[in-house]
mmCIF file of C-alpha atoms in Angstrom:
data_model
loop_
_atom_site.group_PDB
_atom_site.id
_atom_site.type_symbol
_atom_site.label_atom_id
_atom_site.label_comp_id
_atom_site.label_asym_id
_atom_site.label_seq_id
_atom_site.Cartn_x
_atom_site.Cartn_y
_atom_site.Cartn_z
ATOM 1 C CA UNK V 20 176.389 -194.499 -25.900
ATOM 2 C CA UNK V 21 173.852 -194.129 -28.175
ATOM 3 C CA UNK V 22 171.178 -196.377 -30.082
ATOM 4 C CA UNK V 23 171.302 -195.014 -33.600
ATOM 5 C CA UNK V 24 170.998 -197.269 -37.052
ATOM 6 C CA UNK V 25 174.666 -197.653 -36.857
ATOM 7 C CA UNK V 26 174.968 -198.999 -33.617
ATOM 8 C CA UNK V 27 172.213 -201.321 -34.148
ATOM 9 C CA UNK V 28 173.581 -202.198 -37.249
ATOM 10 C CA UNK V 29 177.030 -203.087 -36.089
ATOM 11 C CA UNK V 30 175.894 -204.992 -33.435
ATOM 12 C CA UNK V 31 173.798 -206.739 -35.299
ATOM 13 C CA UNK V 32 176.892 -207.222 -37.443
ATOM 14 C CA UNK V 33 179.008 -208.802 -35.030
ATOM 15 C CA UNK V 34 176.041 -211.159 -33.397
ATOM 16 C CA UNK V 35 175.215 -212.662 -36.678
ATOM 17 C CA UNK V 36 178.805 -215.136 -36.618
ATOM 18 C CA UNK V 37 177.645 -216.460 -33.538
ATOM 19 C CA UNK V 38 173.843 -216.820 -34.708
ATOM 20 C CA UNK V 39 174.683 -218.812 -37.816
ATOM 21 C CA UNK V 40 176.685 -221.342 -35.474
ATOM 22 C CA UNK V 41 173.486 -221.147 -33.035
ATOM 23 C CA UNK V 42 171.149 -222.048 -35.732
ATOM 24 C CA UNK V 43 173.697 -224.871 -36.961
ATOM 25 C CA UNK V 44 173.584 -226.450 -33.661
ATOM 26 C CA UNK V 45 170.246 -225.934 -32.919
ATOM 27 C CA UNK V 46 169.599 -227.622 -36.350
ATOM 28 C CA UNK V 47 171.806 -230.656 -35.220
ATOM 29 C CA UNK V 48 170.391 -231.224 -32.803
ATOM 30 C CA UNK V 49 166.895 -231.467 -33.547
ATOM 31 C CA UNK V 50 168.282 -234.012 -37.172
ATOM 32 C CA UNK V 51 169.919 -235.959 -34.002
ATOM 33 C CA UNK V 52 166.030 -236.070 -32.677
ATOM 34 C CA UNK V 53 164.426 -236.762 -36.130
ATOM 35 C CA UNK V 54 167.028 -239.967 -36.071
ATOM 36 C CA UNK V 55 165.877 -240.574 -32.667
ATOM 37 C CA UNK V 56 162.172 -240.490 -34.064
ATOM 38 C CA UNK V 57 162.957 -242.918 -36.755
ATOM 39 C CA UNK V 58 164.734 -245.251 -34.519
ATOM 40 C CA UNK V 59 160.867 -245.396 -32.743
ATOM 41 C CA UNK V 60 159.888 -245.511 -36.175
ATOM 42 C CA UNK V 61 161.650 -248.338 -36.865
ATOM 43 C CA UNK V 62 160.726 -250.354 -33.981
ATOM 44 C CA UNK V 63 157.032 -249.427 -34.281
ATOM 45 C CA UNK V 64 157.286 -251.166 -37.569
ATOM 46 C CA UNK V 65 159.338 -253.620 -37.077
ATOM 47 C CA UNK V 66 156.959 -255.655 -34.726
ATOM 48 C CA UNK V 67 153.626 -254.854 -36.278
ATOM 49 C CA UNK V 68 155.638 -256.477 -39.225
ATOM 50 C CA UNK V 69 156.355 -259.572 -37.078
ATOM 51 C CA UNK V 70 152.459 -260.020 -36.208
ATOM 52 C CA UNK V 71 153.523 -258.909 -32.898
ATOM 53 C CA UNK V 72 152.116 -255.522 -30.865
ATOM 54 C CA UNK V 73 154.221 -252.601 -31.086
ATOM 55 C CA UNK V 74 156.234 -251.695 -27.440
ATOM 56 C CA UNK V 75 153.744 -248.812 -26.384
ATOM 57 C CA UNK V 76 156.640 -246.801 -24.904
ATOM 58 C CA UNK V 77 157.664 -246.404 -27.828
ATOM 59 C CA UNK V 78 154.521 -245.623 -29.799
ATOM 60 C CA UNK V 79 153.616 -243.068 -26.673
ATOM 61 C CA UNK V 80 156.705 -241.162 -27.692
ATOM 62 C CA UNK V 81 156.791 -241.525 -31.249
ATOM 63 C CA UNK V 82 153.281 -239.768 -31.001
ATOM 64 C CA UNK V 83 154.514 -237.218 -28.618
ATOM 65 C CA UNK V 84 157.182 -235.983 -29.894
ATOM 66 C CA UNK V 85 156.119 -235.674 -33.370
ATOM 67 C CA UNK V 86 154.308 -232.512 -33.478
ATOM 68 C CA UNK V 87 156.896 -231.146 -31.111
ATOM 69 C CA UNK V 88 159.787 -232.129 -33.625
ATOM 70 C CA UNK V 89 157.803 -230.309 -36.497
ATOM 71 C CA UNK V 90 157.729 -227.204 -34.550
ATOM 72 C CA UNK V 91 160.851 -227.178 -33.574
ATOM 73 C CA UNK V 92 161.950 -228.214 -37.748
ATOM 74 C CA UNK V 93 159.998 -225.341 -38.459
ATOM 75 C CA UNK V 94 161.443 -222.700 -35.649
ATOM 76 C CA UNK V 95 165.027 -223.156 -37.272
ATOM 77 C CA UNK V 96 163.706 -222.855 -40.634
ATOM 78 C CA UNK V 97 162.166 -219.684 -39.601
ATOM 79 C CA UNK V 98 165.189 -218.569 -37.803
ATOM 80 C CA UNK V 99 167.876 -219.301 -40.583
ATOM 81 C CA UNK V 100 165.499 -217.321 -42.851
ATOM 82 C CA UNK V 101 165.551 -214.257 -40.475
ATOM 83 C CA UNK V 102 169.271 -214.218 -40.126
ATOM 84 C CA UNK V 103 169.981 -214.636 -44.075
ATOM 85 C CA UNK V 104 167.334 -211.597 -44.175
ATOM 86 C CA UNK V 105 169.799 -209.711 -41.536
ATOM 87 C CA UNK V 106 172.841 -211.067 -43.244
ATOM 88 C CA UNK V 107 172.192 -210.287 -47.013
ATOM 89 C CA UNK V 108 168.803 -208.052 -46.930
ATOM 90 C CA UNK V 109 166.947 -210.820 -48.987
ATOM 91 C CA UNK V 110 165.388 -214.245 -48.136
ATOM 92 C CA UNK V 111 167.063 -216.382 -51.089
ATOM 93 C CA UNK V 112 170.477 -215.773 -50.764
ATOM 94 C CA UNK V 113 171.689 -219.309 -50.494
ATOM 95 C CA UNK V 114 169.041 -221.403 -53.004
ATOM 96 C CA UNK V 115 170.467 -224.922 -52.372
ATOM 97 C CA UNK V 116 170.207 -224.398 -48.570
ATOM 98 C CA UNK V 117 166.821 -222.398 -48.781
ATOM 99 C CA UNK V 118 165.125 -225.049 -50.749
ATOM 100 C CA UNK V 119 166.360 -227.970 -49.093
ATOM 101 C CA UNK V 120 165.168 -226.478 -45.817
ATOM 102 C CA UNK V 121 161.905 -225.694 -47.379
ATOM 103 C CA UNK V 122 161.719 -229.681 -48.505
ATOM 104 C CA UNK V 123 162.063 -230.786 -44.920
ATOM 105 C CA UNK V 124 159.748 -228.394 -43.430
ATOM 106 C CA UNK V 125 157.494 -229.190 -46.076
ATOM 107 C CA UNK V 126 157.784 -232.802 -45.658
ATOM 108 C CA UNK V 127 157.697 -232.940 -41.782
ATOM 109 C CA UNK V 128 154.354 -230.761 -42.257
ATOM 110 C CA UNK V 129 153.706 -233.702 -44.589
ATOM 111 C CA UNK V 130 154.635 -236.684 -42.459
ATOM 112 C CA UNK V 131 152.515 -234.792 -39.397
ATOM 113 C CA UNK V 132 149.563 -234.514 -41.753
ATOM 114 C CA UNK V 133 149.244 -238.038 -42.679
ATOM 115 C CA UNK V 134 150.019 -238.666 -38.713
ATOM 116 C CA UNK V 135 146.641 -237.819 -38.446
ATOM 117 C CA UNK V 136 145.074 -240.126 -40.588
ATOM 118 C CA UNK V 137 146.709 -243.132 -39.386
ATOM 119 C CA UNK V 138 144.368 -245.400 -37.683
ATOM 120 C CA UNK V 139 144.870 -248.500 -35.041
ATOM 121 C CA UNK V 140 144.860 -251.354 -37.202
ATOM 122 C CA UNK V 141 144.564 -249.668 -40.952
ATOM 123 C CA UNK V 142 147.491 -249.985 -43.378
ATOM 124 C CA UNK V 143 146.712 -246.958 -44.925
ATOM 125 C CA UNK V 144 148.661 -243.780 -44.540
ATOM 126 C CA UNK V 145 152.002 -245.515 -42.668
ATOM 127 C CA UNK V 146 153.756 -246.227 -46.366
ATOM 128 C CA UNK V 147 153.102 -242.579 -46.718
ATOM 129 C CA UNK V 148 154.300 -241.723 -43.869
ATOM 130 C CA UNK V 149 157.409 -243.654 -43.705
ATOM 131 C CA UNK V 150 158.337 -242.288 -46.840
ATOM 132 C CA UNK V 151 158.537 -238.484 -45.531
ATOM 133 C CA UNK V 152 159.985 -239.624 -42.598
ATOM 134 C CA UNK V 153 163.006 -241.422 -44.516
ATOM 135 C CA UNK V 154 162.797 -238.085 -47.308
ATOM 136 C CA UNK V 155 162.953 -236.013 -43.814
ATOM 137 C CA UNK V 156 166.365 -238.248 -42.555
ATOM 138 C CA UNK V 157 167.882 -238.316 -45.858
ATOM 139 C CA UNK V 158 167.852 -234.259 -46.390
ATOM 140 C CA UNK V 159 169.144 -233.339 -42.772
ATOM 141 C CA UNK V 160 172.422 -234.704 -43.496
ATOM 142 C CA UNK V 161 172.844 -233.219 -46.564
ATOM 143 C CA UNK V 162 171.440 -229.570 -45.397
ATOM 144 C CA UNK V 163 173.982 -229.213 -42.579
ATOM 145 C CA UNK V 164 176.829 -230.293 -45.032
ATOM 146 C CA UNK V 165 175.478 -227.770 -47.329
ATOM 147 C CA UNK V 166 175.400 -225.411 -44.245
ATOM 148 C CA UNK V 167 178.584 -225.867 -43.171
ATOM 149 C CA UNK V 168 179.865 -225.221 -46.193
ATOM 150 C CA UNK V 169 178.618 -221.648 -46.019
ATOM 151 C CA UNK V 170 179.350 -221.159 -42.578
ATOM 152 C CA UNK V 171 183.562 -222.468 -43.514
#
C-alpha cells in the first residue's frame, strides 16, 4: 500500500461525507450554546432591568464562556472553510453559507469586543452588545438550514 497523490486523494475523498456532517454537528452544537448564552443573557438583563442585582452565577458564566464560545464560533468557521477548500479547490464555493458564517464570526468577534468595554454599573456598550448577540442567534438558525440544504 502506498501513499501517492491518489491515495491521499481518495481518501480524502471518502472522509469528506463524514466531515461535512462533523462540522454540522459540531456547529449545532455550539448555536445550542450561543442559545444557552443568551438565556444568561437574558436573565442578566432581566433583573438589572427590575432594579434588582443580577444572579452572579449567572454573570460568572456568561463571562466565562464568552470568549470560549467565540473560539469555538470561529474553529468551525475555519474548519468548514478548509473542507469546502478540500471539497471544491476554492474557498467561496457556497456564497450564502460563506457569508453568513463570516457575519456570525464577525459579529461574535463583535459582541466579544464590546464585552470588554462593558463596565459595572455603565449603560454603555450592553445595547450594543445585545444587539450582536440577538444578530449572532438569529443567523445560526438560518446557516444550518442553509447547510443542510447543501449537505441533502
Amino acid at each position: 500500500m502506498s501513499f501517492g497523490d491518489t491515495d491521499v486523494s481518495l481518501l480524502v475523498s471518502q472522509m469528506l461525507p463524514w466531515l461535512a456532517l462533523g462540522h454540522g454537528i459540531y456547529n449545532g452544537v455550539v448555536m445550542l450554546l450561543f442559545g444557552y448564552q443568551g438565556w444568561l443573557g437574558h436573565l442578566i438583563r432581566r433583573q438589572r432591568r427590575a432594579g434588582a442585582s443580577p444572579p452572579m452565577t449567572a454573570v460568572r458564566r456568561h463571562r466565562r464562556n464568552g470568549p470560549i464560545l467565540v473560539v469555538l464560533g470561529a474553529a468551525g468557521f475555519l474548519a468548514g472553510l478548509l473542507l469546502v477548500l478540500l471539497d471544491k479547490g476554492e474557498i467561496i464555493a457556497f456564497p450564502l453559507h460563506f457569508g453568513l458564517g463570516l457575519a456570525i464570526v464577525f459579529a461574535q468577534l463583535g459582541a466579544y469586543a464590546v464585552s470588554r468595554t462593558i463596565r459595572a454599573r455603565a449603560e454603555a456598550g450592553r445595547g450594543l452588545h445585545r444587539l450582536l448577540g440577538i444578530a449572532i442567534l438569529c443567523l445560526y438558525p438560518i446557516q444550518a438550514l442553509v447547510g443542510l440544504a447543501l449537505l441533502l
